Coordinates of N, CA and C in Angstrom, one line a residue:
M1 N 0.9 -1.0 -0.2 CA 0.1 0.2 0.0 C 1.0 1.3 0.0
E2 N 0.5 2.2 -0.6 CA 1.2 3.4 -0.9 C 1.0 4.1 0.5
A3 N 2.0 5.2 0.7 CA 1.8 6.0 2.0 C 0.6 6.8 2.2
Y4 N 0.1 7.5 1.1 CA -1.3 8.3 1.5 C -2.4 7.4 1.9
P5 N -2.8 6.3 1.1 CA -3.6 5.4 1.3 C -3.8 4.9 2.7
A6 N -2.5 4.4 3.0 CA -2.1 4.0 4.5 C -2.3 4.7 5.6
I7 N -2.1 6.1 5.1 CA -2.6 7.1 6.3 C -3.7 7.5 6.4
V8 N -4.8 7.7 5.1 CA -6.1 8.0 5.4 C -6.9 6.6 5.7
T9 N -6.6 5.5 5.6 CA -7.3 4.2 5.9 C -7.1 3.7 7.2
K10 N -5.7 4.4 7.9 CA -5.4 3.6 9.3 C -6.3 4.0 10.4
R11 N -6.8 2.9 11.2 CA -7.8 3.1 12.3 C -7.1 2.4 13.3
D12 N -7.1 2.9 14.5 CA -6.7 2.3 15.7 C -7.5 1.1 15.9
T13 N -6.8 -0.2 16.2 CA -7.7 -1.5 16.2 C -7.2 -2.0 17.8
R14 N -8.1 -2.6 18.5 CA -7.9 -3.0 19.8 C -8.5 -4.5 19.9
A15 N -8.3 -5.3 18.7 CA -8.6 -6.6 18.6 C -7.9 -7.4 17.6
Y16 N -7.1 -8.2 18.3 CA -6.1 -8.8 17.2 C -6.1 -10.5 17.4
A17 N -5.7 -10.9 16.2 CA -5.7 -12.4 15.9 C -4.4 -12.9 16.6
S18 N -4.3 -14.1 16.8 CA -3.3 -14.6 17.7 C -2.1 -14.8 16.9
K19 N -1.9 -14.4 15.5 CA -1.0 -14.7 14.7 C 0.2 -13.9 14.9
P20 N 1.6 -14.5 15.0 CA 2.4 -13.6 15.2 C 3.2 -12.8 14.2
I21 N 3.8 -11.8 14.3 CA 4.2 -10.9 13.3 C 5.7 -11.5 13.2
P22 N 6.0 -11.9 11.8 CA 7.3 -12.3 11.4 C 8.5 -11.2 11.9
D23 N 9.5 -11.9 12.1 CA 10.5 -11.0 12.4 C 11.1 -9.8 11.6
D24 N 11.1 -10.2 10.3 CA 11.7 -9.4 9.0 C 10.5 -8.3 9.0
L25 N 9.2 -8.2 9.2 CA 8.4 -7.3 9.1 C 8.4 -6.4 10.5
L26 N 8.6 -7.1 11.5 CA 8.8 -6.3 12.9 C 10.2 -5.3 12.8
H27 N 11.1 -6.1 12.4 CA 12.4 -5.1 11.9 C 12.1 -4.0 10.9
R28 N 11.1 -4.2 10.0 CA 11.0 -3.0 9.2 C 10.1 -1.8 9.6
I29 N 9.1 -2.3 10.8 CA 8.2 -1.2 11.5 C 9.2 -0.7 12.4
L30 N 10.1 -1.4 13.1 CA 11.2 -0.7 14.0 C 11.9 0.1 13.3
Q31 N 12.3 -0.1 12.0 CA 13.4 0.6 11.0 C 12.7 2.1 11.1
A32 N 11.2 1.9 10.8 CA 10.6 3.1 10.5 C 10.4 4.0 11.6
G33 N 10.3 3.6 12.9 CA 10.4 4.2 14.0 C 11.7 5.0 14.2
R34 N 12.7 4.2 14.1 CA 14.1 4.8 14.1 C 14.4 5.7 13.1
M35 N 13.8 5.6 11.9 CA 14.3 6.7 11.0 C 13.3 8.0 11.2
A36 N 12.3 8.2 12.2 CA 11.7 9.5 12.3 C 12.5 10.4 12.6
G37 N 12.3 11.5 12.4 CA 13.1 12.6 12.3 C 13.0 13.3 13.7
S38 N 14.0 13.8 14.3 CA 14.0 14.5 15.5 C 14.6 15.8 15.6
A39 N 14.0 16.8 16.7 CA 14.5 18.0 16.6 C 15.9 18.1 16.7
R40 N 16.7 19.0 16.1 CA 18.0 19.2 16.1 C 18.9 17.8 15.9
N41 N 18.5 16.8 15.5 CA 18.8 15.5 15.4 C 19.4 14.9 16.4
R42 N 18.7 15.3 17.8 CA 19.2 14.9 19.0 C 18.7 13.2 19.3
Q43 N 17.9 12.5 18.5 CA 17.4 11.4 18.6 C 17.1 11.0 20.2
P44 N 16.3 11.6 20.7 CA 15.9 11.1 22.1 C 15.1 10.0 22.2
V45 N 14.7 9.4 21.2 CA 13.7 7.9 21.2 C 14.7 6.8 21.4
R46 N 14.2 6.0 22.3 CA 14.6 4.5 22.4 C 13.3 3.5 22.0
L47 N 13.4 2.5 21.8 CA 12.2 1.4 21.4 C 12.5 0.1 22.6
I48 N 11.3 -0.2 23.0 CA 11.7 -1.6 23.8 C 10.6 -2.3 23.3
V49 N 10.9 -3.9 22.5 CA 10.2 -4.4 21.8 C 9.6 -5.6 23.0
V50 N 8.1 -5.5 23.5 CA 7.6 -6.6 24.3 C 6.9 -7.4 23.7
R51 N 7.1 -9.0 23.8 CA 6.3 -9.9 23.3 C 5.7 -10.9 24.4
D52 N 6.3 -10.7 25.6 CA 6.0 -11.7 26.7 C 4.5 -11.3 27.4
A53 N 3.6 -12.2 27.4 CA 2.4 -12.0 27.7 C 2.1 -11.6 29.1
E54 N 3.2 -12.1 30.0 CA 3.1 -11.5 31.4 C 3.6 -10.2 31.5
L55 N 4.6 -10.0 30.8 CA 5.0 -8.4 30.7 C 4.1 -7.4 30.2
K56 N 3.3 -7.9 29.1 CA 2.3 -6.9 28.6 C 1.2 -6.8 29.7
T57 N 0.8 -7.6 30.4 CA -0.2 -7.7 31.3 C 0.1 -6.8 32.5
E58 N 1.4 -6.9 33.1 CA 1.9 -6.0 34.0 C 1.9 -4.5 33.4
L59 N 2.4 -4.4 32.3 CA 2.3 -2.9 31.7 C 1.0 -2.3 31.8
A60 N -0.1 -3.1 31.2 CA -1.4 -2.9 31.0 C -1.8 -2.2 32.5
A61 N -1.5 -2.7 33.4 CA -1.8 -2.0 34.9 C -1.3 -0.6 35.0
C62 N -0.6 -0.1 34.1 CA 0.4 1.0 34.4 C -0.4 2.2 33.7
G63 N -1.6 1.5 32.9 CA -2.2 2.9 32.2 C -3.8 2.6 32.4
Q64 N -4.6 3.3 31.7 CA -6.0 3.3 31.7 C -6.5 3.0 30.3
G65 N -7.5 2.3 29.9 CA -7.8 1.8 28.7 C -6.9 0.9 28.0
T66 N -6.4 0.2 28.9 CA -5.2 -0.6 28.1 C -5.5 -1.9 28.1
G67 N -6.8 -2.4 28.4 CA -7.1 -3.8 28.3 C -6.7 -4.5 27.2
H68 N -6.5 -4.2 25.9 CA -6.3 -4.7 24.7 C -4.6 -5.1 24.6
L69 N -3.9 -4.4 25.4 CA -2.6 -4.6 25.5 C -2.1 -6.0 25.8
P70 N -2.5 -6.8 26.8 CA -2.0 -8.3 26.6 C -2.4 -9.1 25.5
S71 N -3.6 -8.8 24.4 CA -3.7 -9.5 23.4 C -3.1 -9.4 22.1
C72 N -2.2 -8.1 22.2 CA -1.5 -7.9 20.9 C -0.3 -8.8 20.7
A73 N 0.1 -8.8 19.6 CA 1.2 -9.9 19.2 C 2.6 -9.3 19.8
V74 N 2.8 -7.8 19.6 CA 4.1 -7.0 20.1 C 3.6 -5.7 20.4
A75 N 4.2 -5.3 21.4 CA 3.9 -3.8 21.7 C 5.4 -3.3 21.9
I76 N 5.4 -2.2 21.5 CA 6.6 -1.3 21.5 C 6.6 0.0 22.5
A77 N 7.3 -0.2 23.3 CA 7.4 1.3 24.2 C 8.5 2.2 23.6
I78 N 7.9 3.5 23.4 CA 8.7 4.4 23.1 C 9.3 5.3 24.2
V79 N 10.6 5.1 24.5 CA 11.2 5.7 25.7 C 12.1 6.8 25.3
L80 N 11.8 7.8 26.2 CA 12.4 9.2 25.9 C 13.5 9.3 26.9
L81 N 14.8 9.6 26.3 CA 16.1 9.8 27.0 C 16.0 11.2 27.8
P82 N 16.8 11.3 28.8 CA 16.7 12.8 29.5 C 17.4 13.6 28.5
E83 N 17.2 15.0 28.4 CA 17.7 15.8 27.7 C 19.2 15.7 27.7
G84 N 19.8 15.5 26.6 CA 21.3 15.5 26.5 C 21.9 14.0 26.9
G85 N 20.9 13.1 27.3 CA 21.2 11.7 27.7 C 21.8 11.6 29.2
E86 N 21.5 12.6 29.9 CA 22.3 12.8 31.2 C 21.3 12.5 32.3
P87 N 21.7 11.6 33.1 CA 20.6 11.4 34.2 C 20.4 12.5 35.0
G88 N 19.1 12.6 35.5 CA 18.7 13.8 36.3 C 18.3 14.9 35.4
K89 N 18.6 15.2 34.1 CA 17.9 16.3 33.4 C 17.0 15.5 32.9
P90 N 15.8 16.1 33.0 CA 14.5 15.8 32.3 C 14.6 15.9 30.9
F91 N 13.5 15.0 30.1 CA 13.5 15.5 28.7 C 12.7 16.6 28.5
E92 N 13.0 17.6 27.4 CA 12.6 18.8 27.0 C 11.1 18.5 26.7
I93 N 10.2 19.3 27.3 CA 8.9 19.3 27.2 C 8.2 19.3 25.9
F94 N 9.0 20.2 24.9 CA 8.3 20.5 23.9 C 8.9 19.8 22.8
R95 N 10.2 19.2 22.7 CA 10.8 18.5 21.7 C 10.5 17.1 21.9
G96 N 10.8 16.4 23.0 CA 10.8 14.9 23.2 C 9.4 14.3 22.8
P97 N 8.4 14.6 23.5 CA 7.1 14.0 23.1 C 6.8 14.1 21.7
F98 N 7.1 15.2 21.1 CA 6.8 15.3 19.3 C 7.5 14.4 18.9
D99 N 8.8 14.1 18.9 CA 9.5 13.1 18.4 C 9.2 11.7 18.6
A100 N 8.8 11.5 20.0 CA 8.1 10.2 20.2 C 6.7 9.7 19.4
G101 N 5.9 10.9 19.4 CA 4.8 10.8 18.3 C 5.3 10.7 17.0
R102 N 6.2 11.3 16.4 CA 6.6 11.0 14.9 C 7.1 9.6 14.6
A103 N 7.8 8.9 15.6 CA 8.2 7.4 15.8 C 7.2 6.6 15.7
A104 N 6.1 6.8 16.8 CA 4.9 6.0 16.7 C 4.1 6.1 15.5
Q105 N 4.1 7.6 15.1 CA 3.1 7.6 13.7 C 3.8 6.6 12.4
N106 N 5.0 6.8 12.5 CA 6.0 6.1 11.3 C 5.6 4.6 11.4
M107 N 5.8 4.1 12.6 CA 5.5 2.6 13.0 C 4.2 2.3 12.5
M108 N 3.1 3.1 13.1 CA 1.6 2.5 12.9 C 1.4 2.5 11.3
V109 N 1.9 3.7 10.6 CA 1.5 3.8 9.3 C 2.1 2.5 8.4
T110 N 3.6 2.3 8.8 CA 4.1 1.4 8.1 C 3.6 0.0 8.6
A111 N 3.1 -0.3 9.7 CA 2.4 -1.6 9.9 C 1.3 -1.7 9.4
W112 N 0.4 -0.7 9.1 CA -0.6 -0.7 8.3 C -0.6 -0.9 6.9
A113 N 0.5 -0.5 6.4 CA 0.8 -0.6 5.0 C 1.0 -2.2 4.6
E114 N 1.5 -2.8 5.9 CA 1.8 -4.3 5.7 C 0.3 -5.1 6.2
G115 N -0.6 -4.6 6.5 CA -1.8 -5.4 6.9 C -1.8 -5.6 8.4
I116 N -0.9 -5.1 9.2 CA -1.0 -5.0 10.6 C -1.6 -3.8 11.4
A117 N -2.3 -4.3 12.3 CA -3.2 -3.1 12.8 C -2.5 -2.7 14.0
S118 N -2.8 -1.5 14.6 CA -1.9 -1.0 15.8 C -3.2 -0.2 16.5
C119 N -2.6 0.3 17.6 CA -3.0 1.1 18.6 C -2.3 2.0 19.4
P120 N -2.3 3.3 19.7 CA -1.5 3.8 20.6 C -1.9 3.6 22.1
I121 N -1.0 3.6 22.9 CA -1.4 3.1 24.4 C -0.6 4.3 25.2
T122 N -1.3 5.0 26.2 CA -0.6 5.6 27.0 C -0.5 4.8 28.4
L123 N 0.8 4.8 29.0 CA 1.0 4.4 30.5 C 0.9 5.7 31.3
H124 N 0.0 5.7 31.8 CA -0.3 7.1 32.6 C 0.6 7.1 34.0
D125 N 0.7 5.9 34.5 CA 1.9 5.7 35.7 C 3.1 5.7 35.3
F126 N 4.1 6.9 34.9 CA 5.2 6.7 34.4 C 6.2 6.0 35.3
D127 N 6.1 6.4 36.5 CA 7.0 5.8 37.5 C 7.0 4.1 37.6
A128 N 5.7 3.7 37.4 CA 5.4 2.1 37.5 C 6.1 1.5 36.1
A129 N 5.7 2.3 35.3 CA 6.1 1.6 33.7 C 7.7 1.7 34.1
G130 N 8.3 2.7 34.3 CA 9.9 3.0 34.3 C 10.4 1.7 35.2
K131 N 9.6 1.3 36.2 CA 10.1 0.1 37.2 C 9.9 -1.1 36.2
V132 N 8.6 -1.3 35.7 CA 8.6 -2.5 35.0 C 10.0 -2.8 34.1
F133 N 10.2 -1.8 33.1 CA 11.1 -1.9 32.3 C 12.3 -1.7 32.9
G134 N 12.7 -1.3 34.0 CA 14.0 -1.1 34.5 C 15.1 0.0 33.9
L135 N 14.0 1.1 33.6 CA 14.8 2.2 33.0 C 15.6 3.0 33.9
P136 N 16.6 3.5 33.5 CA 17.8 4.4 34.2 C 17.1 5.5 34.4
E137 N 17.5 6.2 35.4 CA 17.0 7.3 35.9 C 16.8 8.4 34.9
G138 N 15.6 9.2 34.9 CA 15.6 10.4 34.0 C 14.7 10.1 32.6
H139 N 14.7 8.5 32.6 CA 14.1 8.1 31.1 C 12.5 7.7 31.5
V140 N 11.9 8.2 30.5 CA 10.5 7.8 30.6 C 9.9 7.2 29.3
V141 N 8.9 6.5 29.7 CA 8.0 5.7 28.6 C 6.8 6.9 28.1
A142 N 7.1 7.5 27.0 CA 6.3 8.4 26.4 C 4.8 7.9 25.8
N143 N 5.0 6.7 25.2 CA 3.7 6.0 24.9 C 4.1 4.4 24.3
M144 N 3.2 3.7 24.0 CA 3.5 2.5 23.5 C 2.6 2.3 22.5
V145 N 3.0 1.4 21.5 CA 2.0 1.1 20.2 C 2.0 -0.6 20.3
A146 N 0.8 -0.9 20.3 CA 0.1 -2.4 20.1 C 0.1 -2.9 18.8
L147 N 0.7 -3.7 18.3 CA 0.8 -4.3 17.0 C 0.1 -5.5 17.0
G148 N -0.7 -5.8 16.1 CA -1.1 -7.2 15.7 C -2.0 -7.2 14.5
Y149 N -2.0 -8.5 13.9 CA -3.1 -8.7 12.8 C -4.3 -8.5 13.3
P150 N -5.1 -7.8 12.6 CA -6.6 -7.6 13.0 C -7.2 -8.9 13.1
A151 N -8.1 -8.9 14.3 CA -8.9 -10.2 14.5 C -10.2 -10.4 13.4
E152 N -10.1 -11.4 13.1 CA -11.2 -11.6 11.7 C -12.5 -11.5 12.2
A153 N -13.0 -12.0 13.7 CA -14.0 -12.0 14.3 C -14.5 -10.8 15.1
A154 N -13.8 -9.9 14.7 CA -13.9 -8.4 15.4 C -15.0 -7.7 15.0
E155 N -15.9 -7.2 15.9 CA -17.0 -6.6 15.6 C -16.6 -5.4 14.8
A156 N -17.2 -5.0 13.8 CA -17.0 -3.9 12.8 C -17.4 -2.6 13.6
R157 N -16.5 -1.7 13.6 CA -17.0 -0.5 14.4 C -17.0 0.6 13.2
D158 N -18.3 1.5 13.5 CA -18.4 2.5 12.7 C -17.5 3.6 13.0
S159 N -16.8 4.0 12.0 CA -15.7 4.8 11.9 C -16.2 6.4 12.2
Q160 N -15.6 7.0 13.1 CA -16.1 8.5 13.6 C -15.8 9.2 12.4
P161 N -16.6 10.2 12.0 CA -16.4 11.0 11.1 C -15.3 12.1 11.3
R162 N -14.6 12.5 10.4 CA -13.5 13.6 10.8 C -14.1 14.9 10.7
L163 N -13.5 15.8 11.2 CA -14.0 17.1 10.9 C -13.9 17.5 9.5
P164 N -14.8 18.7 9.1 CA -14.5 18.8 7.6 C -13.1 19.7 7.4
F165 N -12.6 19.5 6.3 CA -11.3 20.0 5.9 C -11.3 21.7 6.1
D166 N -12.4 22.2 5.8 CA -12.3 23.8 6.1 C -12.5 24.2 7.6
E167 N -12.8 23.3 8.4 CA -13.0 23.3 9.8 C -11.6 23.2 10.4
V168 N -10.9 22.6 10.0 CA -9.5 22.2 10.3 C -8.4 22.9 10.0
V169 N -8.5 23.2 8.6 CA -7.5 24.0 7.8 C -7.7 25.5 7.9
H170 N -6.9 26.4 8.1 CA -6.8 27.7 8.0 C -5.7 28.1 7.2
W171 N -6.1 29.1 6.5 CA -4.8 29.7 5.6 C -4.2 31.2 5.9
E172 N -3.4 31.2 6.4 CA -2.3 32.5 6.4 C -2.8 32.7 8.2
R173 N -4.0 33.0 8.2 CA -4.2 33.2 9.8 C -5.6 32.6 10.1
W174 N -6.0 32.6 11.5 CA -7.2 31.9 12.1 C -8.5 32.5 11.2

């Protein structure tokens, strides 16, 4: 699938088939995340691949609305380094989360182009998530991406309509 159709047809999916994601395809998805741009080329994003069912269940307890996390084939945690990679220096509030989002979107669009569904996940309890992963001081899980082939028996959901183009896009000024 070309990039534009993948972008406009991708929908968050929370029901997954039990089919594993092949390693070569997973590597391709991870590479797409790794290649996301970053402000000043600081590259503050690191990725943790989670396949273990018990670990996914433990991580689901760190967020809200995360009930689908244990059933995905693979979850990818997007970790932000402290500013400059130095312990004790927090990530830059305006740069780090944007870079994490860019990596997540690259991975989700790449996955969808290959027929793999995804859903972003927020682990609201940053401290608990950091302990589960054994993160070094100052590192934080910005978000996660659940990946898996869509469940065939999943109930079809009505897609929520997007706001009209002219309501979202402004030219030159508000």
